[in-house]
Coordinates of C-alpha atoms in Angstrom, one line a residue:
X1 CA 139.9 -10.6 153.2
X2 CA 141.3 -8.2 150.7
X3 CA 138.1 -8.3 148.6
X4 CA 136.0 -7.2 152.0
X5 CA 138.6 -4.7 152.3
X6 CA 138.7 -3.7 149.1
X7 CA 134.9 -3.1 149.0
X8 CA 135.1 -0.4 151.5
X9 CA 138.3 1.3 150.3
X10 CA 137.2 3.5 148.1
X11 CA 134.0 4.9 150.9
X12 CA 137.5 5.1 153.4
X13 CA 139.5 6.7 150.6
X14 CA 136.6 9.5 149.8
X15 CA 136.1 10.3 153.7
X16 CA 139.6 11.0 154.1
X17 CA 140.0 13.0 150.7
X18 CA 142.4 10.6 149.3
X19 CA 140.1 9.9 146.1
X20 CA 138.0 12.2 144.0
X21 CA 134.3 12.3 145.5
X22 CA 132.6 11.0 142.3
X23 CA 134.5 7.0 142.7
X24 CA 134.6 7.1 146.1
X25 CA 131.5 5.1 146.4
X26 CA 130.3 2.7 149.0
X27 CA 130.6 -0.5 147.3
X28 CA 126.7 -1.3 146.6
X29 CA 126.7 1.7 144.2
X30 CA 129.9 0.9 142.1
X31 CA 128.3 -1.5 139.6
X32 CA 125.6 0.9 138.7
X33 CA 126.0 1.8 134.8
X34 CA 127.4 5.0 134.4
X35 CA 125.3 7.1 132.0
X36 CA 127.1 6.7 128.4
X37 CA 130.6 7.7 127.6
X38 CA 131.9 8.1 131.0
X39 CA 134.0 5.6 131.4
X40 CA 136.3 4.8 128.6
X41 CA 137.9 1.4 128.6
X42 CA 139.6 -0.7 125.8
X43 CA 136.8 -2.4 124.7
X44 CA 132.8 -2.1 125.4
X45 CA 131.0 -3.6 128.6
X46 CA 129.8 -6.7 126.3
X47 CA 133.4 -7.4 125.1
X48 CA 134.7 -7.4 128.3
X49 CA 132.2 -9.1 130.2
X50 CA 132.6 -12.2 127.0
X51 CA 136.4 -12.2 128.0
X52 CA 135.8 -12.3 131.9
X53 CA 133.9 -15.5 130.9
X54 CA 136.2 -16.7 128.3
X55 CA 139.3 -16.5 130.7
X56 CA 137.5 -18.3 134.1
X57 CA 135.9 -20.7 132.0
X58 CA 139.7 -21.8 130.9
X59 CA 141.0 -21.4 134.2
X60 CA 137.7 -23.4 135.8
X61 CA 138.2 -25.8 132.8
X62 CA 141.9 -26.6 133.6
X63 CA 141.2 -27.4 137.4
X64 CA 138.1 -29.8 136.4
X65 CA 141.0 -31.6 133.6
X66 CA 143.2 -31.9 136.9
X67 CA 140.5 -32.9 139.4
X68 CA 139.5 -35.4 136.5
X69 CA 143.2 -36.8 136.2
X70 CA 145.8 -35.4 138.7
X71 CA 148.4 -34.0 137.9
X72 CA 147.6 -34.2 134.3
X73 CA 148.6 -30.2 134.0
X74 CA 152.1 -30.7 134.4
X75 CA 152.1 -32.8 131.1
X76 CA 150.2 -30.6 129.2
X77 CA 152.2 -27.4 127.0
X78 CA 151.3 -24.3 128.6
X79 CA 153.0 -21.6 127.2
X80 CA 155.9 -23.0 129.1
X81 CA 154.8 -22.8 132.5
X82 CA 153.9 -26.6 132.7
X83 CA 156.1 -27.1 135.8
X84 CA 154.4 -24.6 137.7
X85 CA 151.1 -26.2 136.7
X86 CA 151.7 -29.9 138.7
X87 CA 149.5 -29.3 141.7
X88 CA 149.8 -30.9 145.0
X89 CA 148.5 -34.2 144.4
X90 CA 145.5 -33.1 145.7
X91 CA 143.1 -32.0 143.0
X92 CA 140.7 -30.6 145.6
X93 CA 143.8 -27.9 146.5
X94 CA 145.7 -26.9 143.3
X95 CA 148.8 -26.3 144.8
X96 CA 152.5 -26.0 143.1
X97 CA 155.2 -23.5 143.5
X98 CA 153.4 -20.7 141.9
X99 CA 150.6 -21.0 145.0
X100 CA 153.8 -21.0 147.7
X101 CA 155.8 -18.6 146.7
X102 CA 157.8 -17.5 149.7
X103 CA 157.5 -21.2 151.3
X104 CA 156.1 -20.9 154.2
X105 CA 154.5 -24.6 154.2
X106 CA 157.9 -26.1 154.6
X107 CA 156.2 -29.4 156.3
X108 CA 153.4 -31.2 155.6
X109 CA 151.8 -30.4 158.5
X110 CA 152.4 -26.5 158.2
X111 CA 150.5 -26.2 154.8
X112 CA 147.4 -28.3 156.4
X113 CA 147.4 -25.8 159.0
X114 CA 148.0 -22.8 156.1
X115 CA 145.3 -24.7 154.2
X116 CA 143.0 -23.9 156.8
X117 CA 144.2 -20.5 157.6
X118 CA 143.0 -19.9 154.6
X119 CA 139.8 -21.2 154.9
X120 CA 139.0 -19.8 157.7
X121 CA 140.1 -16.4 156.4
X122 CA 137.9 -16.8 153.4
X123 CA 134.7 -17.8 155.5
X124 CA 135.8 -14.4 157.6
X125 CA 135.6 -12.6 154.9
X126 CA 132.6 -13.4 154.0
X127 CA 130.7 -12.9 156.8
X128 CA 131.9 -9.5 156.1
X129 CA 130.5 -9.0 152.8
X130 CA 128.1 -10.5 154.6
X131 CA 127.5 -8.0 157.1
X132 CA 127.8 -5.3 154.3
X133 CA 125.1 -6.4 152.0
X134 CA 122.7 -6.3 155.1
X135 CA 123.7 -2.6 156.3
X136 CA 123.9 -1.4 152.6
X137 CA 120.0 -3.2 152.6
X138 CA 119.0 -1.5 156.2
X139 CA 120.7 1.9 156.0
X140 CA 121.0 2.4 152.1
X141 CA 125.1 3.5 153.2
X142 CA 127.9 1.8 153.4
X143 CA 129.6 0.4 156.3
X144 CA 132.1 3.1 156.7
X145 CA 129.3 5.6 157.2
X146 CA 127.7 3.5 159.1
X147 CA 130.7 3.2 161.5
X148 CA 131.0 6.8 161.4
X149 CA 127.2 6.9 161.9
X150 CA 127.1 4.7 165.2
X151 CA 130.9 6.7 166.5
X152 CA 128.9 9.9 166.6
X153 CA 125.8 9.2 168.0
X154 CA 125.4 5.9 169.3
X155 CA 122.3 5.7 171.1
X156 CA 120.8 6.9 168.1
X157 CA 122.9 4.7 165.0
X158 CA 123.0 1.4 166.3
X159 CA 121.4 -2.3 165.1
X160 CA 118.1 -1.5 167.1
X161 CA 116.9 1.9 165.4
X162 CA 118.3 0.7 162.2
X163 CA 115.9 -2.2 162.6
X164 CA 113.5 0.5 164.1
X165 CA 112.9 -1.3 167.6
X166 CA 112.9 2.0 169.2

């Protein structure tokens, strides 16, 4: 749910004057390339697209070793952090202190119902990216306008004369 939050954030944060105007950008239009030299980061696109990869291909590559043979993490040396990396004993949830920090799943049968909390939050959210991606398709804004859109005027902003049924 913060993701779908975070997508319209920025749109919320230029409406309100929060943000400058030029990143406050409804989310469909913040991956565009920027023309060159406008954005100066560490490294170029290319290196840090090869080190996104590089660093959820290890992480994706230590939950297959532990879906392979459980608990097999907590053997291994990781930079000493090896207790933190036992799991739950279920390799289909990794688990472990580091994914409870504040302990709310003190019984067994609280984390299953966390477990699906979470879930169920995660399938919520995205519906709502959901939901964006077809507005950002329909209206060519994003949801926040569209909000703003249908609060002003809505016999006029609505799902029909988006769709053009009128």
């Amino acid at each position: 749910m913060l993701g779908a939050a975070g997508a319209i954030a920025p749109e919320i944060l230029g409406k309100m004057g929060l943000i400058p105007a030029e990143t406050a950008l409804p989310w469909f239009k913040t991956g565009v390339i920027p023309p060159a030299g406008t954005y100066n980061y560490w490294a170029d696109p290319f290196t840090l697209f090869v080190l996104e990869m590089a660093l959820m291909g290890f992480a994706e590559h230590r939950r297959f070793q532990d879906w392979a043979k459980p608990g097999s993490m907590s053997k291994q040396y990781f930079l000493g952090l090896e207790k933190y990396m036992g799991g739950s004993g279920d390799p289909a949830y990794p688990g472990g202190p580091l994914f409870n920090p504040l302990g709310l799943g003190k019984t067994e049968k609280a984390m299953k119902e966390l477990k699906l909390k979470e879930v169920k939050n995660g399938r919520l959210a995205m519906l709502a990216v959901l939901g964006y991606f077809v507005q950002g398709l329909v209206t060519g804004v994003g949801p926040y306008q569209n909000l703003l859109d249908h609060l002003a005027d809505p016999v006029n902003n609505n799902v029909l004369t988006s769709l053009k049924f009128h």
